[in-house]
């Protein structure tokens, strides 16, 4: 997992392709541009709010009460992602993409910390979480700052995506499960991988 995180940093500088913002489905609906991409964020909003409600109501049972914190951060990140992604897809550009990516790093790091809390140690996870959140935000700001200087560099941001994607399954394999639902977590990771594939094949999927 560490090697996967280091690999993008060892690669040549990776700029944000201008074509990234040219999504296939640009149809408007009720005056909303790029309506499908904007309105799909309602699903993120619903999931984030349902997760926060489950944690607040006490319906979510944790082996250690400290595990509540990273899960709350994850679902708060999903709620913020819904807003940030809607803003971005209303007017796709590097500036609005920052508003989209910052909350996504909150969700990534909240999830990684939650798995560390469950599989290894809740105290370590909670202490690690502020560092992870700062690191995730820093990679987005680094990318945007380099873009403004005409030398865009996505490598740190790609690294903080690659590390949780590999570290989480490894943690699930190496650490004992203290709660049920591991299968759902693996299914969620598989869906995330499918979403990345769909992102690459955006136009072909719409044509089909």
PDB file of C-alpha atoms in Angstrom:
ATOM      1  CA  UNK A   1       0.000   0.000   0.000  1.00  0.00           C
ATOM      2  CA  UNK A   2       2.873   2.334   0.802  1.00  0.00           C
ATOM      3  CA  UNK A   3       4.455   1.522  -2.558  1.00  0.00           C
ATOM      4  CA  UNK A   4       1.192   2.367  -4.313  1.00  0.00           C
ATOM      5  CA  UNK A   5       1.165   5.742  -2.594  1.00  0.00           C
ATOM      6  CA  UNK A   6       4.800   6.434  -3.442  1.00  0.00           C
ATOM      7  CA  UNK A   7       4.503   5.307  -7.080  1.00  0.00           C
ATOM      8  CA  UNK A   8       2.557   8.392  -8.293  1.00  0.00           C
ATOM      9  CA  UNK A   9       5.084  10.644  -6.540  1.00  0.00           C
ATOM     10  CA  UNK A  10       7.930   8.926  -8.388  1.00  0.00           C
ATOM     11  CA  UNK A  11       6.209   9.400 -11.745  1.00  0.00           C
ATOM     12  CA  UNK A  12       6.664  12.511 -13.917  1.00  0.00           C
ATOM     13  CA  UNK A  13       4.444  15.469 -13.058  1.00  0.00           C
ATOM     14  CA  UNK A  14       0.779  14.860 -13.914  1.00  0.00           C
ATOM     15  CA  UNK A  15      -1.277  17.899 -14.942  1.00  0.00           C
ATOM     16  CA  UNK A  16      -5.070  18.054 -14.972  1.00  0.00           C
ATOM     17  CA  UNK A  17      -6.122  17.464 -18.611  1.00  0.00           C
ATOM     18  CA  UNK A  18      -8.334  20.328 -19.847  1.00  0.00           C
ATOM     19  CA  UNK A  19     -10.626  17.712 -21.407  1.00  0.00           C
ATOM     20  CA  UNK A  20     -11.393  16.378 -17.901  1.00  0.00           C
ATOM     21  CA  UNK A  21     -14.118  19.018 -17.553  1.00  0.00           C
ATOM     22  CA  UNK A  22     -15.842  18.017 -20.810  1.00  0.00           C
ATOM     23  CA  UNK A  23     -18.387  15.522 -19.501  1.00  0.00           C
ATOM     24  CA  UNK A  24     -20.460  13.635 -22.032  1.00  0.00           C
ATOM     25  CA  UNK A  25     -23.980  14.441 -20.805  1.00  0.00           C
ATOM     26  CA  UNK A  26     -24.418  18.212 -20.888  1.00  0.00           C
ATOM     27  CA  UNK A  27     -28.204  18.245 -21.171  1.00  0.00           C
ATOM     28  CA  UNK A  28     -30.097  20.775 -19.069  1.00  0.00           C
ATOM     29  CA  UNK A  29     -33.247  20.103 -17.072  1.00  0.00           C
ATOM     30  CA  UNK A  30     -35.491  22.753 -15.523  1.00  0.00           C
ATOM     31  CA  UNK A  31     -32.819  25.336 -16.225  1.00  0.00           C
ATOM     32  CA  UNK A  32     -30.080  23.290 -14.500  1.00  0.00           C
ATOM     33  CA  UNK A  33     -27.032  22.832 -16.747  1.00  0.00           C
ATOM     34  CA  UNK A  34     -25.407  19.404 -16.791  1.00  0.00           C
ATOM     35  CA  UNK A  35     -28.484  18.279 -14.904  1.00  0.00           C
ATOM     36  CA  UNK A  36     -27.733  14.550 -14.589  1.00  0.00           C
ATOM     37  CA  UNK A  37     -24.295  15.200 -13.082  1.00  0.00           C
ATOM     38  CA  UNK A  38     -25.631  17.904 -10.752  1.00  0.00           C
ATOM     39  CA  UNK A  39     -28.776  16.110  -9.559  1.00  0.00           C
ATOM     40  CA  UNK A  40     -27.046  12.765  -8.991  1.00  0.00           C
ATOM     41  CA  UNK A  41     -25.513  14.403  -5.919  1.00  0.00           C
ATOM     42  CA  UNK A  42     -28.871  14.094  -4.190  1.00  0.00           C
ATOM     43  CA  UNK A  43     -27.918  10.446  -3.616  1.00  0.00           C
ATOM     44  CA  UNK A  44     -24.684  11.475  -1.869  1.00  0.00           C
ATOM     45  CA  UNK A  45     -26.614  13.936   0.270  1.00  0.00           C
ATOM     46  CA  UNK A  46     -29.146  11.282   1.279  1.00  0.00           C
ATOM     47  CA  UNK A  47     -26.486   8.706   2.193  1.00  0.00           C
ATOM     48  CA  UNK A  48     -24.471  11.241   4.180  1.00  0.00           C
ATOM     49  CA  UNK A  49     -27.498  12.444   6.152  1.00  0.00           C
ATOM     50  CA  UNK A  50     -28.700   8.889   6.825  1.00  0.00           C
ATOM     51  CA  UNK A  51     -25.253   7.957   8.120  1.00  0.00           C
ATOM     52  CA  UNK A  52     -25.053  10.976  10.409  1.00  0.00           C
ATOM     53  CA  UNK A  53     -28.557  10.277  11.712  1.00  0.00           C
ATOM     54  CA  UNK A  54     -27.663   6.647  12.461  1.00  0.00           C
ATOM     55  CA  UNK A  55     -24.605   7.738  14.432  1.00  0.00           C
ATOM     56  CA  UNK A  56     -26.440  10.505  16.318  1.00  0.00           C
ATOM     57  CA  UNK A  57     -29.445   8.341  17.171  1.00  0.00           C
ATOM     58  CA  UNK A  58     -27.291   5.605  18.645  1.00  0.00           C
ATOM     59  CA  UNK A  59     -28.593   2.968  16.211  1.00  0.00           C
ATOM     60  CA  UNK A  60     -25.022   2.417  15.020  1.00  0.00           C
ATOM     61  CA  UNK A  61     -23.366   0.092  17.542  1.00  0.00           C
ATOM     62  CA  UNK A  62     -19.617   0.494  18.060  1.00  0.00           C
ATOM     63  CA  UNK A  63     -17.271  -1.747  20.005  1.00  0.00           C
ATOM     64  CA  UNK A  64     -15.479   1.429  21.135  1.00  0.00           C
ATOM     65  CA  UNK A  65     -17.285   4.774  21.392  1.00  0.00           C
ATOM     66  CA  UNK A  66     -14.250   6.506  19.879  1.00  0.00           C
ATOM     67  CA  UNK A  67     -15.071   4.812  16.584  1.00  0.00           C
ATOM     68  CA  UNK A  68     -18.008   7.201  16.210  1.00  0.00           C
ATOM     69  CA  UNK A  69     -15.698  10.099  15.347  1.00  0.00           C
ATOM     70  CA  UNK A  70     -14.150   8.821  12.089  1.00  0.00           C
ATOM     71  CA  UNK A  71     -17.523   7.530  10.881  1.00  0.00           C
ATOM     72  CA  UNK A  72     -19.084  10.923  11.578  1.00  0.00           C
ATOM     73  CA  UNK A  73     -16.249  12.539   9.625  1.00  0.00           C
ATOM     74  CA  UNK A  74     -16.840  10.142   6.727  1.00  0.00           C
ATOM     75  CA  UNK A  75     -20.556  10.902   6.475  1.00  0.00           C
ATOM     76  CA  UNK A  76     -19.995  14.628   6.964  1.00  0.00           C
ATOM     77  CA  UNK A  77     -17.514  14.420   4.092  1.00  0.00           C
ATOM     78  CA  UNK A  78     -20.142  12.718   1.935  1.00  0.00           C
ATOM     79  CA  UNK A  79     -22.650  15.502   2.712  1.00  0.00           C
ATOM     80  CA  UNK A  80     -20.057  18.149   1.848  1.00  0.00           C
ATOM     81  CA  UNK A  81     -19.132  16.248  -1.311  1.00  0.00           C
ATOM     82  CA  UNK A  82     -22.759  16.427  -2.445  1.00  0.00           C
ATOM     83  CA  UNK A  83     -22.614  20.223  -2.267  1.00  0.00           C
ATOM     84  CA  UNK A  84     -19.121  20.536  -3.673  1.00  0.00           C
ATOM     85  CA  UNK A  85     -19.789  18.189  -6.572  1.00  0.00           C
ATOM     86  CA  UNK A  86     -23.038  20.010  -7.426  1.00  0.00           C
ATOM     87  CA  UNK A  87     -21.158  23.323  -7.516  1.00  0.00           C
ATOM     88  CA  UNK A  88     -18.470  21.821  -9.740  1.00  0.00           C
ATOM     89  CA  UNK A  89     -20.849  20.219 -12.224  1.00  0.00           C
ATOM     90  CA  UNK A  90     -22.871  23.408 -12.553  1.00  0.00           C
ATOM     91  CA  UNK A  91     -19.742  25.064 -13.959  1.00  0.00           C
ATOM     92  CA  UNK A  92     -16.887  22.566 -14.504  1.00  0.00           C
ATOM     93  CA  UNK A  93     -13.488  24.249 -14.148  1.00  0.00           C
ATOM     94  CA  UNK A  94     -10.361  23.887 -12.039  1.00  0.00           C
ATOM     95  CA  UNK A  95     -11.590  26.466  -9.529  1.00  0.00           C
ATOM     96  CA  UNK A  96     -14.857  24.671  -8.819  1.00  0.00           C
ATOM     97  CA  UNK A  97     -13.089  21.309  -8.886  1.00  0.00           C
ATOM     98  CA  UNK A  98     -11.254  22.369  -5.710  1.00  0.00           C
ATOM     99  CA  UNK A  99     -14.650  22.693  -3.983  1.00  0.00           C
ATOM    100  CA  UNK A 100     -15.456  19.151  -5.151  1.00  0.00           C
ATOM    101  CA  UNK A 101     -12.169  17.491  -4.234  1.00  0.00           C
ATOM    102  CA  UNK A 102     -11.621  18.978  -0.778  1.00  0.00           C
ATOM    103  CA  UNK A 103     -14.655  17.277   0.812  1.00  0.00           C
ATOM    104  CA  UNK A 104     -13.848  14.048  -1.022  1.00  0.00           C
ATOM    105  CA  UNK A 105     -10.544  13.910   0.841  1.00  0.00           C
ATOM    106  CA  UNK A 106     -12.500  14.352   4.094  1.00  0.00           C
ATOM    107  CA  UNK A 107     -14.576  11.284   3.200  1.00  0.00           C
ATOM    108  CA  UNK A 108     -11.520   9.239   2.093  1.00  0.00           C
ATOM    109  CA  UNK A 109      -9.625   9.976   5.285  1.00  0.00           C
ATOM    110  CA  UNK A 110     -12.636   9.465   7.509  1.00  0.00           C
ATOM    111  CA  UNK A 111     -13.152   6.019   6.014  1.00  0.00           C
ATOM    112  CA  UNK A 112      -9.493   5.063   6.337  1.00  0.00           C
ATOM    113  CA  UNK A 113      -9.484   6.192   9.961  1.00  0.00           C
ATOM    114  CA  UNK A 114     -12.716   4.278  10.649  1.00  0.00           C
ATOM    115  CA  UNK A 115     -11.187   1.036   9.401  1.00  0.00           C
ATOM    116  CA  UNK A 116      -8.015   1.639  11.422  1.00  0.00           C
ATOM    117  CA  UNK A 117     -10.241   2.178  14.487  1.00  0.00           C
ATOM    118  CA  UNK A 118     -12.133  -1.067  13.938  1.00  0.00           C
ATOM    119  CA  UNK A 119      -9.277  -3.327  12.853  1.00  0.00           C
ATOM    120  CA  UNK A 120      -6.331  -1.963  14.811  1.00  0.00           C
ATOM    121  CA  UNK A 121      -6.810   0.656  17.508  1.00  0.00           C
ATOM    122  CA  UNK A 122      -9.497   3.320  17.990  1.00  0.00           C
ATOM    123  CA  UNK A 123      -7.219   5.627  19.967  1.00  0.00           C
ATOM    124  CA  UNK A 124      -4.575   5.608  17.253  1.00  0.00           C
ATOM    125  CA  UNK A 125      -7.225   6.243  14.600  1.00  0.00           C
ATOM    126  CA  UNK A 126      -8.683   9.275  16.368  1.00  0.00           C
ATOM    127  CA  UNK A 127      -5.226  10.761  16.968  1.00  0.00           C
ATOM    128  CA  UNK A 128      -4.269  10.091  13.342  1.00  0.00           C
ATOM    129  CA  UNK A 129      -7.437  11.601  11.868  1.00  0.00           C
ATOM    130  CA  UNK A 130      -6.491  15.322  12.072  1.00  0.00           C
ATOM    131  CA  UNK A 131      -3.177  14.569  10.345  1.00  0.00           C
ATOM    132  CA  UNK A 132      -4.935  12.591   7.613  1.00  0.00           C
ATOM    133  CA  UNK A 133      -7.479  15.368   7.045  1.00  0.00           C
ATOM    134  CA  UNK A 134      -4.749  17.992   6.820  1.00  0.00           C
ATOM    135  CA  UNK A 135      -2.760  15.795   4.428  1.00  0.00           C
ATOM    136  CA  UNK A 136      -5.760  15.213   2.173  1.00  0.00           C
ATOM    137  CA  UNK A 137      -6.595  18.926   1.999  1.00  0.00           C
ATOM    138  CA  UNK A 138      -2.958  19.798   1.368  1.00  0.00           C
ATOM    139  CA  UNK A 139      -2.810  17.576  -1.714  1.00  0.00           C
ATOM    140  CA  UNK A 140      -5.805  19.358  -3.266  1.00  0.00           C
ATOM    141  CA  UNK A 141      -4.393  22.793  -2.482  1.00  0.00           C
ATOM    142  CA  UNK A 142      -1.003  21.704  -3.839  1.00  0.00           C
ATOM    143  CA  UNK A 143      -2.612  20.607  -7.100  1.00  0.00           C
ATOM    144  CA  UNK A 144      -4.569  23.848  -7.487  1.00  0.00           C
ATOM    145  CA  UNK A 145      -1.587  26.025  -6.602  1.00  0.00           C
ATOM    146  CA  UNK A 146       0.573  24.282  -9.186  1.00  0.00           C
ATOM    147  CA  UNK A 147      -2.187  24.670 -11.784  1.00  0.00           C
ATOM    148  CA  UNK A 148      -2.288  28.423 -11.125  1.00  0.00           C
ATOM    149  CA  UNK A 149       1.470  28.551 -11.717  1.00  0.00           C
ATOM    150  CA  UNK A 150       1.072  26.709 -15.018  1.00  0.00           C
ATOM    151  CA  UNK A 151       2.701  23.495 -13.817  1.00  0.00           C
ATOM    152  CA  UNK A 152      -0.200  21.416 -12.513  1.00  0.00           C
ATOM    153  CA  UNK A 153       0.756  18.413 -10.407  1.00  0.00           C
ATOM    154  CA  UNK A 154      -1.868  15.829  -9.452  1.00  0.00           C
ATOM    155  CA  UNK A 155       0.583  13.287  -8.040  1.00  0.00           C
ATOM    156  CA  UNK A 156       0.022  13.929  -4.302  1.00  0.00           C
ATOM    157  CA  UNK A 157      -3.755  13.875  -4.745  1.00  0.00           C
ATOM    158  CA  UNK A 158      -3.578  10.600  -6.676  1.00  0.00           C
ATOM    159  CA  UNK A 159      -1.362   9.147  -3.947  1.00  0.00           C
ATOM    160  CA  UNK A 160      -3.882   9.900  -1.185  1.00  0.00           C
ATOM    161  CA  UNK A 161      -6.552   8.171  -3.272  1.00  0.00           C
ATOM    162  CA  UNK A 162      -4.397   5.135  -4.010  1.00  0.00           C
ATOM    163  CA  UNK A 163      -3.297   4.538  -0.425  1.00  0.00           C
ATOM    164  CA  UNK A 164      -6.754   4.150   1.210  1.00  0.00           C
ATOM    165  CA  UNK A 165      -7.998   2.091  -1.740  1.00  0.00           C
ATOM    166  CA  UNK A 166      -5.298  -0.502  -1.029  1.00  0.00           C
ATOM    167  CA  UNK A 167      -4.794  -0.018   2.710  1.00  0.00           C
ATOM    168  CA  UNK A 168      -8.449  -0.585   3.603  1.00  0.00           C
ATOM    169  CA  UNK A 169      -8.701  -4.098   2.071  1.00  0.00           C
ATOM    170  CA  UNK A 170      -5.337  -4.962   3.623  1.00  0.00           C
ATOM    171  CA  UNK A 171      -6.514  -3.794   7.047  1.00  0.00           C
ATOM    172  CA  UNK A 172      -9.655  -5.882   6.630  1.00  0.00           C
ATOM    173  CA  UNK A 173      -7.551  -8.936   5.825  1.00  0.00           C
ATOM    174  CA  UNK A 174      -4.996  -8.433   8.583  1.00  0.00           C
ATOM    175  CA  UNK A 175      -7.147  -7.202  11.452  1.00  0.00           C
ATOM    176  CA  UNK A 176      -9.991  -9.067  13.178  1.00  0.00           C
ATOM    177  CA  UNK A 177     -13.498  -7.761  12.544  1.00  0.00           C
ATOM    178  CA  UNK A 178     -15.167  -6.476  15.709  1.00  0.00           C
ATOM    179  CA  UNK A 179     -18.435  -5.687  13.918  1.00  0.00           C
ATOM    180  CA  UNK A 180     -20.469  -7.207  11.092  1.00  0.00           C
ATOM    181  CA  UNK A 181     -20.775  -5.829   7.582  1.00  0.00           C
ATOM    182  CA  UNK A 182     -17.315  -6.426   6.106  1.00  0.00           C
ATOM    183  CA  UNK A 183     -18.916  -7.709   2.921  1.00  0.00           C
ATOM    184  CA  UNK A 184     -20.726  -4.402   2.454  1.00  0.00           C
ATOM    185  CA  UNK A 185     -17.458  -2.540   2.825  1.00  0.00           C
ATOM    186  CA  UNK A 186     -15.810  -4.642   0.107  1.00  0.00           C
ATOM    187  CA  UNK A 187     -18.874  -4.123  -2.100  1.00  0.00           C
ATOM    188  CA  UNK A 188     -18.582  -0.365  -1.581  1.00  0.00           C
ATOM    189  CA  UNK A 189     -14.921  -0.436  -2.607  1.00  0.00           C
ATOM    190  CA  UNK A 190     -15.843  -2.443  -5.712  1.00  0.00           C
ATOM    191  CA  UNK A 191     -18.502   0.138  -6.593  1.00  0.00           C
ATOM    192  CA  UNK A 192     -15.941   2.907  -6.191  1.00  0.00           C
ATOM    193  CA  UNK A 193     -13.629   1.088  -8.600  1.00  0.00           C
ATOM    194  CA  UNK A 194     -16.536   0.703 -11.039  1.00  0.00           C
ATOM    195  CA  UNK A 195     -17.249   4.421 -10.728  1.00  0.00           C
ATOM    196  CA  UNK A 196     -13.654   5.242 -11.706  1.00  0.00           C
ATOM    197  CA  UNK A 197     -14.034   3.020 -14.783  1.00  0.00           C
ATOM    198  CA  UNK A 198     -17.310   4.760 -15.648  1.00  0.00           C
ATOM    199  CA  UNK A 199     -15.556   8.110 -15.332  1.00  0.00           C
ATOM    200  CA  UNK A 200     -12.956   7.085 -17.902  1.00  0.00           C
ATOM    201  CA  UNK A 201     -15.575   5.664 -20.297  1.00  0.00           C
ATOM    202  CA  UNK A 202     -18.051   8.498 -19.770  1.00  0.00           C
ATOM    203  CA  UNK A 203     -18.776   9.244 -23.426  1.00  0.00           C
ATOM    204  CA  UNK A 204     -18.884   5.586 -24.530  1.00  0.00           C
ATOM    205  CA  UNK A 205     -21.384   4.727 -21.794  1.00  0.00           C
ATOM    206  CA  UNK A 206     -23.665   7.613 -22.772  1.00  0.00           C
ATOM    207  CA  UNK A 207     -23.451   6.612 -26.449  1.00  0.00           C
ATOM    208  CA  UNK A 208     -24.353   3.026 -25.563  1.00  0.00           C
TER     209      UNK A 208
END
